[in-house]
CSV table of C-alpha atoms in Angstrom, one decimal:
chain,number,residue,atom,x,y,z
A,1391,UNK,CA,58.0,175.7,19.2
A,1392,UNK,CA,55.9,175.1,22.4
A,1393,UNK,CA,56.4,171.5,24.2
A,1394,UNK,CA,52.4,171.4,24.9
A,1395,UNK,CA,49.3,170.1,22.7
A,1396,UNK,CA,47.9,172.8,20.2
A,1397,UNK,CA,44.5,172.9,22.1
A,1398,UNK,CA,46.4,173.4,25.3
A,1399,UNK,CA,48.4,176.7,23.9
A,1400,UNK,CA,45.1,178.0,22.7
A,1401,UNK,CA,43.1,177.5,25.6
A,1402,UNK,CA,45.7,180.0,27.2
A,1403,UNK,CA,46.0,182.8,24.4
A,1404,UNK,CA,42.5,182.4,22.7
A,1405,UNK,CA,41.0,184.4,25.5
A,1406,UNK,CA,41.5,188.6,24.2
A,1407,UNK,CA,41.0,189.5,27.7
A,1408,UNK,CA,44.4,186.9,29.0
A,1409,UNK,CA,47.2,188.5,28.9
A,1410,UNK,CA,47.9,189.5,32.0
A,1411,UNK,CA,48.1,185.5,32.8
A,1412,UNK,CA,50.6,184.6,30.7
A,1413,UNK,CA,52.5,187.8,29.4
A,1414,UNK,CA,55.2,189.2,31.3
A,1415,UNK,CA,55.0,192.7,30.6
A,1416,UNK,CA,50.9,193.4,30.8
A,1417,UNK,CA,49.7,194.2,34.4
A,1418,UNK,CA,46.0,194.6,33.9
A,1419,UNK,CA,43.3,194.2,31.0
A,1420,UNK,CA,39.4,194.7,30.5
A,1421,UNK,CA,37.0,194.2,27.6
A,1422,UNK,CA,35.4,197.8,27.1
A,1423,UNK,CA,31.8,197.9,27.3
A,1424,UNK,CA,31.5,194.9,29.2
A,1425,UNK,CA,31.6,192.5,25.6
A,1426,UNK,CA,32.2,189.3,26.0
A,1427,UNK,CA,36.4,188.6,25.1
A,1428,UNK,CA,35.4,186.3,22.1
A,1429,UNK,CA,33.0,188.8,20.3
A,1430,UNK,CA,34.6,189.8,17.1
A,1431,UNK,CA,35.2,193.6,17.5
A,1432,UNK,CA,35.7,193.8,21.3
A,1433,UNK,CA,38.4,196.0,22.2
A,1434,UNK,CA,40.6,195.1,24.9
A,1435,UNK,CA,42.5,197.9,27.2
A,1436,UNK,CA,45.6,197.0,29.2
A,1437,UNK,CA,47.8,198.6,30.9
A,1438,UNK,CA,51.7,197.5,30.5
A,1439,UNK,CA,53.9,197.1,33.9
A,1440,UNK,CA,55.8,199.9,32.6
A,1441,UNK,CA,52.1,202.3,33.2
A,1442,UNK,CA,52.2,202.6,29.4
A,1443,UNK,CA,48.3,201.8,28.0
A,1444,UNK,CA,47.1,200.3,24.9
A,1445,UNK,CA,43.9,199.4,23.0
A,1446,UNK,CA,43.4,196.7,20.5
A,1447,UNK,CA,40.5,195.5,19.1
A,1448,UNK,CA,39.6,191.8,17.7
A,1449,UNK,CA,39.2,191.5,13.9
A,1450,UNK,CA,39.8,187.9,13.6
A,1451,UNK,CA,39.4,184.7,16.1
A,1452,UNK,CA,39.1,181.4,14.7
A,1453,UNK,CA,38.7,178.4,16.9
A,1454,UNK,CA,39.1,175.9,13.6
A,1455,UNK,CA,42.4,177.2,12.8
A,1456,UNK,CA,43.8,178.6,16.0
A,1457,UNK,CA,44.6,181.6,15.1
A,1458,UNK,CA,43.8,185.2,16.1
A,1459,UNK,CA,44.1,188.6,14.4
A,1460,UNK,CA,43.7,192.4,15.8
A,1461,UNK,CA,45.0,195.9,15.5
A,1462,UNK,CA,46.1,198.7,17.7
A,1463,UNK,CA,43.4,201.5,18.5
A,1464,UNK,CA,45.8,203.4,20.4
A,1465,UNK,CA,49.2,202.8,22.2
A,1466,UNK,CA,52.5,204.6,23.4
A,1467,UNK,CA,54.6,203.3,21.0
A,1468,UNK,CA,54.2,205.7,17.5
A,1469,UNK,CA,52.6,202.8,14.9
A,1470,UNK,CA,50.2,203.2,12.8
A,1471,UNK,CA,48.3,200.7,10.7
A,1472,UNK,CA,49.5,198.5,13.3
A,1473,UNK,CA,47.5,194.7,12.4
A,1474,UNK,CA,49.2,191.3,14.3
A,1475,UNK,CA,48.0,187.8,14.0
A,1476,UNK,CA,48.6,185.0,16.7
A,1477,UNK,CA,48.4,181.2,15.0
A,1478,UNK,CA,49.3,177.5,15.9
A,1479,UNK,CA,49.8,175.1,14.0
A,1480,UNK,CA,49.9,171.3,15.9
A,1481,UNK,CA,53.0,169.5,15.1
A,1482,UNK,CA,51.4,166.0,14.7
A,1483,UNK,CA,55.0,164.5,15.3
A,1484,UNK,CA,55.5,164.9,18.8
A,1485,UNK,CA,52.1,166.5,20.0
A,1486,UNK,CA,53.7,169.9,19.9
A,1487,UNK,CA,52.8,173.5,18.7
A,1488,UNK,CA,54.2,175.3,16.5
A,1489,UNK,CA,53.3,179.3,17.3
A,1490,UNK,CA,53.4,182.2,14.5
A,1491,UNK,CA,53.3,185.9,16.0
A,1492,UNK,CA,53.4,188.6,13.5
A,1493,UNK,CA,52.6,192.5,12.8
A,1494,UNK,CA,52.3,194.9,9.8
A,1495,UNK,CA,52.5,198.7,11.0
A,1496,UNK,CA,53.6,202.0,9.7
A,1497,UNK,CA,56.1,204.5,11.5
A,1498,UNK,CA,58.7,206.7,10.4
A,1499,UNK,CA,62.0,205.3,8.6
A,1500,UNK,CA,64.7,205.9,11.5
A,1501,UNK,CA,62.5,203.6,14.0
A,1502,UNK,CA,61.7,200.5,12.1
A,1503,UNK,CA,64.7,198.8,13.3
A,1504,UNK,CA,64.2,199.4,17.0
A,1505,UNK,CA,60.4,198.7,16.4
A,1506,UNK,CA,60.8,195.5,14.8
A,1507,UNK,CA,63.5,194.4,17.4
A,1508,UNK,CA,61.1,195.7,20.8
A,1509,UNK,CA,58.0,194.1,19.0
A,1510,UNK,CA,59.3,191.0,18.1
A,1511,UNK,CA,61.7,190.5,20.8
A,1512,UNK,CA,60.4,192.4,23.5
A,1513,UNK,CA,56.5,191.7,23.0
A,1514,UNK,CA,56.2,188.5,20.9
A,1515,UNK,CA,59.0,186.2,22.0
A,1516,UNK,CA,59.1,187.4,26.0
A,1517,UNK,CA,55.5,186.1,25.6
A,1518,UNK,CA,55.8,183.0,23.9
A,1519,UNK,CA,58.9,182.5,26.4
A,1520,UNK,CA,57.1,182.8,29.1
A,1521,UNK,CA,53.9,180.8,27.7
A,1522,UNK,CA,56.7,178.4,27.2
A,1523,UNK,CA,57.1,178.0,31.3
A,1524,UNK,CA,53.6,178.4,31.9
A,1525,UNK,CA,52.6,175.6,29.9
A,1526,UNK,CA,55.9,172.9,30.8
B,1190,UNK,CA,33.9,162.6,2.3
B,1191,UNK,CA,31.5,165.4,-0.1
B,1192,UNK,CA,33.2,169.0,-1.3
B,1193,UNK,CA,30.7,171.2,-2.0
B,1194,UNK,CA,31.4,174.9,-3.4
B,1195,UNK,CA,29.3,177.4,-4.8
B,1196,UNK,CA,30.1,181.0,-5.6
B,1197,UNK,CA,28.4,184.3,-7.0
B,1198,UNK,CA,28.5,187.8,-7.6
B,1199,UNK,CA,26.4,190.2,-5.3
B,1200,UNK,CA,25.4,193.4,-7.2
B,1201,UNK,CA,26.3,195.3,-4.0
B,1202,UNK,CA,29.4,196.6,-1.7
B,1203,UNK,CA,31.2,194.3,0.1
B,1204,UNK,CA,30.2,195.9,3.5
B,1205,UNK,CA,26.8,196.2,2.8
B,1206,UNK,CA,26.7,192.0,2.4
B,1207,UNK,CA,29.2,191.5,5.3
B,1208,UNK,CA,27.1,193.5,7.6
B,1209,UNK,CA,24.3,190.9,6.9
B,1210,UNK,CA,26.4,187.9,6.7
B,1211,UNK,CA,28.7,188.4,9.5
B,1212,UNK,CA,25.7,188.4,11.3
B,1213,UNK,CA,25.0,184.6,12.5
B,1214,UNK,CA,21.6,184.6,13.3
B,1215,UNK,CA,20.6,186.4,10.2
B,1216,UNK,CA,19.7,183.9,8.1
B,1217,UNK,CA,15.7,183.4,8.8
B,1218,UNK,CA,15.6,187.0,7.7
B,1219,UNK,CA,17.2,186.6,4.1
B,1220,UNK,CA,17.8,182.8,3.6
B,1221,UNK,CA,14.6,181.7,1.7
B,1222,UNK,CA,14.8,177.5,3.2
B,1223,UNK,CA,15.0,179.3,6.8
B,1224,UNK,CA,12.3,179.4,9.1
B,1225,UNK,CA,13.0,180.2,12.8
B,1226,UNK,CA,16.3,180.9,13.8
B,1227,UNK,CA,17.7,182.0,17.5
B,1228,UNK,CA,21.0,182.1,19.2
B,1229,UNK,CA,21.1,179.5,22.1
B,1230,UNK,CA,22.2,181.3,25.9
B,1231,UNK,CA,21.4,184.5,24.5
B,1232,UNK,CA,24.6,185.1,23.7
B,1233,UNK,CA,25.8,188.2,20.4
B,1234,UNK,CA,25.6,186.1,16.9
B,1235,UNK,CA,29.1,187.6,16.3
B,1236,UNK,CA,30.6,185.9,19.9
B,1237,UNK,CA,33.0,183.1,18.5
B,1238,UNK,CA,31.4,179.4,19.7
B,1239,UNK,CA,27.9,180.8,19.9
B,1240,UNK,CA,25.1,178.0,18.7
B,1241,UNK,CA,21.9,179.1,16.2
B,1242,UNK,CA,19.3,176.5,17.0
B,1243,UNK,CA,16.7,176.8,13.6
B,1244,UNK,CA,14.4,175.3,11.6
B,1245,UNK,CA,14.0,175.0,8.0
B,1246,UNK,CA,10.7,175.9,6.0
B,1247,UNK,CA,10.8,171.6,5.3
B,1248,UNK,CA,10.6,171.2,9.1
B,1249,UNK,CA,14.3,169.6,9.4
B,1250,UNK,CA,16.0,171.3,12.5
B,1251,UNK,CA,19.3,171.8,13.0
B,1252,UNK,CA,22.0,173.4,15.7
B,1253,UNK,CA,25.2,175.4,13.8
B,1254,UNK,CA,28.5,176.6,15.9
B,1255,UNK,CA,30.4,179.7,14.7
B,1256,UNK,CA,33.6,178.9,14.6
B,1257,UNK,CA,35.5,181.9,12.9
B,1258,UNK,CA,34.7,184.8,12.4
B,1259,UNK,CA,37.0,187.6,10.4
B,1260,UNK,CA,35.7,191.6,9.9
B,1261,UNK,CA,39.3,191.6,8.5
B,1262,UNK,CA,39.0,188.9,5.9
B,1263,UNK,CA,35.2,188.5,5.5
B,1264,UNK,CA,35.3,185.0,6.6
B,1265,UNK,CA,32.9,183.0,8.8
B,1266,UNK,CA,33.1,179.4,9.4
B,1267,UNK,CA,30.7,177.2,11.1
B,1268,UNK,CA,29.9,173.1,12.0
B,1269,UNK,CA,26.7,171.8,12.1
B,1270,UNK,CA,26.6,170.1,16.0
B,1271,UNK,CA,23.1,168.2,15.3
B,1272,UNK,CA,20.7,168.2,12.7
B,1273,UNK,CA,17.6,166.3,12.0
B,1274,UNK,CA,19.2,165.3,8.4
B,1275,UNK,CA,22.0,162.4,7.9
B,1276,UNK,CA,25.1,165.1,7.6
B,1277,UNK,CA,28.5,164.4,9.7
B,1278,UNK,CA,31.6,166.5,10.3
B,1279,UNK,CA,30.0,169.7,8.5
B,1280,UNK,CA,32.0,172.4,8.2
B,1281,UNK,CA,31.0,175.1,6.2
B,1282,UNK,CA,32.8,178.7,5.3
B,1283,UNK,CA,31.9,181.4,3.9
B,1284,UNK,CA,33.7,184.3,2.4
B,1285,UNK,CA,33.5,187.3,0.6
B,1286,UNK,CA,35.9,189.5,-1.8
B,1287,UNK,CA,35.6,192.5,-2.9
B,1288,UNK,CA,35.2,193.1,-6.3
B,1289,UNK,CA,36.7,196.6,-7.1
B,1290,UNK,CA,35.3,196.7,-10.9
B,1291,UNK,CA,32.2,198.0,-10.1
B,1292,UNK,CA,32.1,198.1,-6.3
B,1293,UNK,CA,30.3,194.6,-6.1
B,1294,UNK,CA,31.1,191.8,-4.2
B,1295,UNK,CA,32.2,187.9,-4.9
B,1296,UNK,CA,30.6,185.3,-2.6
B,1297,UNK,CA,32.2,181.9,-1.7
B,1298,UNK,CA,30.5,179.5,-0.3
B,1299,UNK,CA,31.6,175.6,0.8
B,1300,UNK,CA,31.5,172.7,3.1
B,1301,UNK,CA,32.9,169.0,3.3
B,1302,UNK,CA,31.1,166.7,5.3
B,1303,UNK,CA,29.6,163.1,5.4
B,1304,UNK,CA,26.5,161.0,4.4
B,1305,UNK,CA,25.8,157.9,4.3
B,1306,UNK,CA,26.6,156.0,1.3
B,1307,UNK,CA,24.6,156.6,-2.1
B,1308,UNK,CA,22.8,159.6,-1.3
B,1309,UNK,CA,26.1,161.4,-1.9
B,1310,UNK,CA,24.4,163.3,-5.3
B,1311,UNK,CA,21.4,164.2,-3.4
B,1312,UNK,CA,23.1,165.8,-0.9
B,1313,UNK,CA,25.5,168.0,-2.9
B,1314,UNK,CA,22.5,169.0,-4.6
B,1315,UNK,CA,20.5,170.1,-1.6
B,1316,UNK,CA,23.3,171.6,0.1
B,1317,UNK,CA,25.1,173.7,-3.0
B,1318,UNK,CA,21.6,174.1,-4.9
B,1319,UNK,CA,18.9,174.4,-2.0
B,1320,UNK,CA,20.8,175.8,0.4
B,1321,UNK,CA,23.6,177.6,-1.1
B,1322,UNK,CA,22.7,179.3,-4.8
B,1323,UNK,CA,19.4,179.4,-2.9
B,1324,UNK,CA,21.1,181.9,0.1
B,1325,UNK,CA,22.7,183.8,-2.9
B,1326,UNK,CA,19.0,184.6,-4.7
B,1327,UNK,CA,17.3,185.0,-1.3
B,1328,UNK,CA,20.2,187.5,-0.7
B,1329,UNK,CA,20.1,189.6,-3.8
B,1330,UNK,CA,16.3,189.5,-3.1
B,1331,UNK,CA,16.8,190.9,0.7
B,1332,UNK,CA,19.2,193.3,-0.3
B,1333,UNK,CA,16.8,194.6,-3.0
B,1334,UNK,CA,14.3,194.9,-0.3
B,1335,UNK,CA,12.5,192.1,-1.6
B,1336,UNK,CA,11.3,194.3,-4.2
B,1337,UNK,CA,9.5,192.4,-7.3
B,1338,UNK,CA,8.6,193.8,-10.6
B,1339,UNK,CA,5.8,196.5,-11.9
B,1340,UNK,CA,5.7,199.3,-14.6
B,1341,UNK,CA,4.5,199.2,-18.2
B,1342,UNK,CA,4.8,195.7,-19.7
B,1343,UNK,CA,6.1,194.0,-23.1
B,1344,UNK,CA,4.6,191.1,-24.0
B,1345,UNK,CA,6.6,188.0,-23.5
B,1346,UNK,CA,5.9,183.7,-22.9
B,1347,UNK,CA,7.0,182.0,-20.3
B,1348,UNK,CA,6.8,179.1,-18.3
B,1349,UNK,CA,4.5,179.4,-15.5
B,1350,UNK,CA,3.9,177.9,-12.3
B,1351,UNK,CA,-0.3,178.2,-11.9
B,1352,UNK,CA,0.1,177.0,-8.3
B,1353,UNK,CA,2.7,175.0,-6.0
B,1354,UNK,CA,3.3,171.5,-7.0
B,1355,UNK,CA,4.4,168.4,-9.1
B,1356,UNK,CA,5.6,169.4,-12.6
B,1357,UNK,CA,1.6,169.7,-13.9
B,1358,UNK,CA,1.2,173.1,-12.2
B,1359,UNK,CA,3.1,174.3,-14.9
B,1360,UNK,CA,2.0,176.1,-18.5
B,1361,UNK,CA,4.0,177.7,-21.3
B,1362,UNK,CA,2.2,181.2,-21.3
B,1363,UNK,CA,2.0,184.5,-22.4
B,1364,UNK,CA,3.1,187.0,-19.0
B,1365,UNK,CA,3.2,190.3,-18.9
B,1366,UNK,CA,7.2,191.3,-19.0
B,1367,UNK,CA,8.5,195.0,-16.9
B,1368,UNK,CA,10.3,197.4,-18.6
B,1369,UNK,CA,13.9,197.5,-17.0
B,1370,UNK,CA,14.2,199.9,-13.7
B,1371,UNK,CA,17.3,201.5,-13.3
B,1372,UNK,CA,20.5,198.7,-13.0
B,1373,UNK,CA,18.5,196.1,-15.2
B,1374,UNK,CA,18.0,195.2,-18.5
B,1375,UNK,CA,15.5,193.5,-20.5
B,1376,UNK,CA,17.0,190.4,-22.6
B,1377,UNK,CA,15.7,187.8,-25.3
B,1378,UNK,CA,16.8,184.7,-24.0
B,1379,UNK,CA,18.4,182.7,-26.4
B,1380,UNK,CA,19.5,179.8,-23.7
B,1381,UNK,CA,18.2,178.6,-20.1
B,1382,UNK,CA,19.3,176.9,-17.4
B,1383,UNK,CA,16.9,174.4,-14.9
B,1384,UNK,CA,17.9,174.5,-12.0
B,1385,UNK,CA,17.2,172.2,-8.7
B,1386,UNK,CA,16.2,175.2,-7.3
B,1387,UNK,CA,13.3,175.7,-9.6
B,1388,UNK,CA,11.5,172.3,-8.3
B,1389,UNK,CA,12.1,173.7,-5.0
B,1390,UNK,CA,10.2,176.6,-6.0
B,1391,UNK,CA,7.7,175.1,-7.5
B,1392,UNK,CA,6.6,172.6,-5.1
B,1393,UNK,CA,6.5,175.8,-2.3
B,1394,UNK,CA,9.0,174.7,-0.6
B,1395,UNK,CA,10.9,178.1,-1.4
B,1396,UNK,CA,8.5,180.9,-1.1
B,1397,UNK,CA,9.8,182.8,-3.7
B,1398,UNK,CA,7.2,183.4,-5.7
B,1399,UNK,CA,3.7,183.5,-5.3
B,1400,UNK,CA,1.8,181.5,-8.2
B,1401,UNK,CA,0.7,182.3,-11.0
B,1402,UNK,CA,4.2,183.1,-11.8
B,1403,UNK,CA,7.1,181.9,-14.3
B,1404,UNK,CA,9.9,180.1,-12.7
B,1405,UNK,CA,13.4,180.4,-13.7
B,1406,UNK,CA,16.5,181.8,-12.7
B,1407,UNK,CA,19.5,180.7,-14.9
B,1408,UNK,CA,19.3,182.4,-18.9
B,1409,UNK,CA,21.6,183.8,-21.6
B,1410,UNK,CA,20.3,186.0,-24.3
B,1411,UNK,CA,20.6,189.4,-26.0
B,1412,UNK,CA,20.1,192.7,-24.7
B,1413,UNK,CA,17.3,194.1,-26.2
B,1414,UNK,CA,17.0,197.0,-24.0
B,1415,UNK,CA,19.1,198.6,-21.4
B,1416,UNK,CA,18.4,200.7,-18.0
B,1417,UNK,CA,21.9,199.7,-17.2
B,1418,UNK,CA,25.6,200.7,-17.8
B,1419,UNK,CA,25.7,197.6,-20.5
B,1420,UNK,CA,24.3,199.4,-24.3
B,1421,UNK,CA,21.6,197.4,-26.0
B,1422,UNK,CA,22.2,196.4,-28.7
């Protein structure tokens, strides 16, 4: 839950080419071949505090439902199939936001646990926690 | 508030209509109530938020935003933001499926909007007749590349527009009937279908065919001959 307007929260993560302004752990990011952030099939390349780089490309982005999908082109972290979707839903009561972050992805048996744990502790909610301060 | 939905099947693969589709300025190119049709600021017609500014062929102009746009799910949804025509709070989606029987592709069109009281029949008829089951011939048409019929003839009657315009223009006739190419197959019709899109058609207003020509595109029959996977029979 995000204590902020839906159209507030997506004004900050509708734009591919953000995170760097209000993710902790991504230092720098570009749209490759100069595309604009919000063409569908852009691929944005950042590079995490931690030097590691990634590449993600835009499948979905729908301004009428707030939501956003991609998948990884490449990264450090071993996944394959790798396809996450960003959505907000307004919660009418209140004026707040409620914010979905979720990933499908394929890696071997033994890492699923850590993986599951880094990407949805260490990626999705550090994000949302510190959207959550951005946007108070 | 008006619901409109129409849906077909596209004798094609779904990347092959997607790759037309997803494209939003492509519609003066395949849509056959489209005239000219750009993308305002120059902007790519697959850039979320971008604005086509186009006319139709009846001179009605109207501005459409992109709203969403999926490669992953085939969707794109747009609003109308002004049009020369009575329409409010248009928001229109389409989507497509892909049909793995056959490699072909299932087409779903729809919209809900507002007009003004009364003309609430008129509208779902121009909108899921004219506009929409009209995209889905102008599309198999394009697709086709707008191919039309030759080769050796069977004899056959119809009825046949002898030029564009009010319902006297058209004759019950003898016309000269194709032999099936390859994917088509020649049927008796024992049933058929009119259409709002036929008066479209034959007033001109759709340039689908250029008279003298029979008019129709809705029938049910028996095969009588088969260039396709279905036998005769």
């Amino acid at each position: 839950m995000i204590e902020a307007p839906a159209d507030a929260v997506w004004a900050q993560v509708r734009d591919f080419n953000g995170l760097p302004k209000w993710t902790p752990f991504v230092a720098e990011s570009r749209i490759e071949n100069g595309m604009p952030a919000d063409k569908i099939g852009c691929v944005r390349n950042f590079r995490l505090r931690d030097g590691g780089v990634i590449r993600e490309q835009l499948l979905t982005l729908s301004d009428y439902d707030y939501q956003c999908s991609y998948s990884i082109l490449e990264s450090p972290m071993g996944v394959e199939n790798y396809i996450a979707t960003l959505k907000l839903t307004p919660v009418t009561d209140g004026n707040k936001t409620f914010a979905e972050w979720w990933a499908e992805f394929d890696c071997p048996p033994e890492r699923e646990r850590d993986l599951a744990q880094n990407i949805g502790q260490g990626v999705f909610q550090a994000a949302f926690d510190s959207l959550k301060q951005k946007l108070r | 508030m008006i619901r409109v939905r129409r849906s077909a099947v596209i004798d094609a693969p779904i990347d092959r209509v997607w790759e037309v589709l997803r494209d939003f300025n492509s519609h003066s190119a395949w849509h056959p109530a489209v005239g000219d049709s750009r993308i305002e600021r120059g902007e790519p017609a697959d850039q979320v938020g971008c604005v086509r500014n186009f006319f139709l062929k009846d001179g009605n102009h109207i501005r459409e935003q992109l709203l969403a746009l999926s490669d992953r799910d085939y969707i794109s949804t747009y609003c109308i933001l002004d049009a020369t025509l009575p329409m409010r709070n248009y928001v229109a989606s389409v989507q497509l499926k892909r049909i793995t029987d056959g490699d072909r592709t299932f087409w779903h069109w729809e919209s809900t909007f507002n007009v003004p009281k009364g003309r609430e029949r008129e509208f779902e008829q121009l909108v899921g007749g004219g506009v929409y089951e009209g995209g889905f011939a102008g599309l198999r048409s394009y697709l086709n590349g707008g191919t039309r019929r030759a080769v050796a003839s069977v004899e056959a009657q119809g009825v046949v527009a002898t030029a564009f315009g009010d319902p006297e223009v058209l004759q019950f006739r003898k016309v000269a009937d194709s032999r099936p190419k390859a994917g088509e197959v020649h049927i008796r019709q024992t049933a058929v279908g009119v259409n709002y899109i036929d008066v479209y058609i034959r007033k001109g207003l759709y340039r689908m065919i250029e008279p003298p020509a029979p008019i129709g595109m809705e029938a049910a029959g028996v095969v009588v001959e088969s260039n396709a996977r279905f036998p005769a029979r």
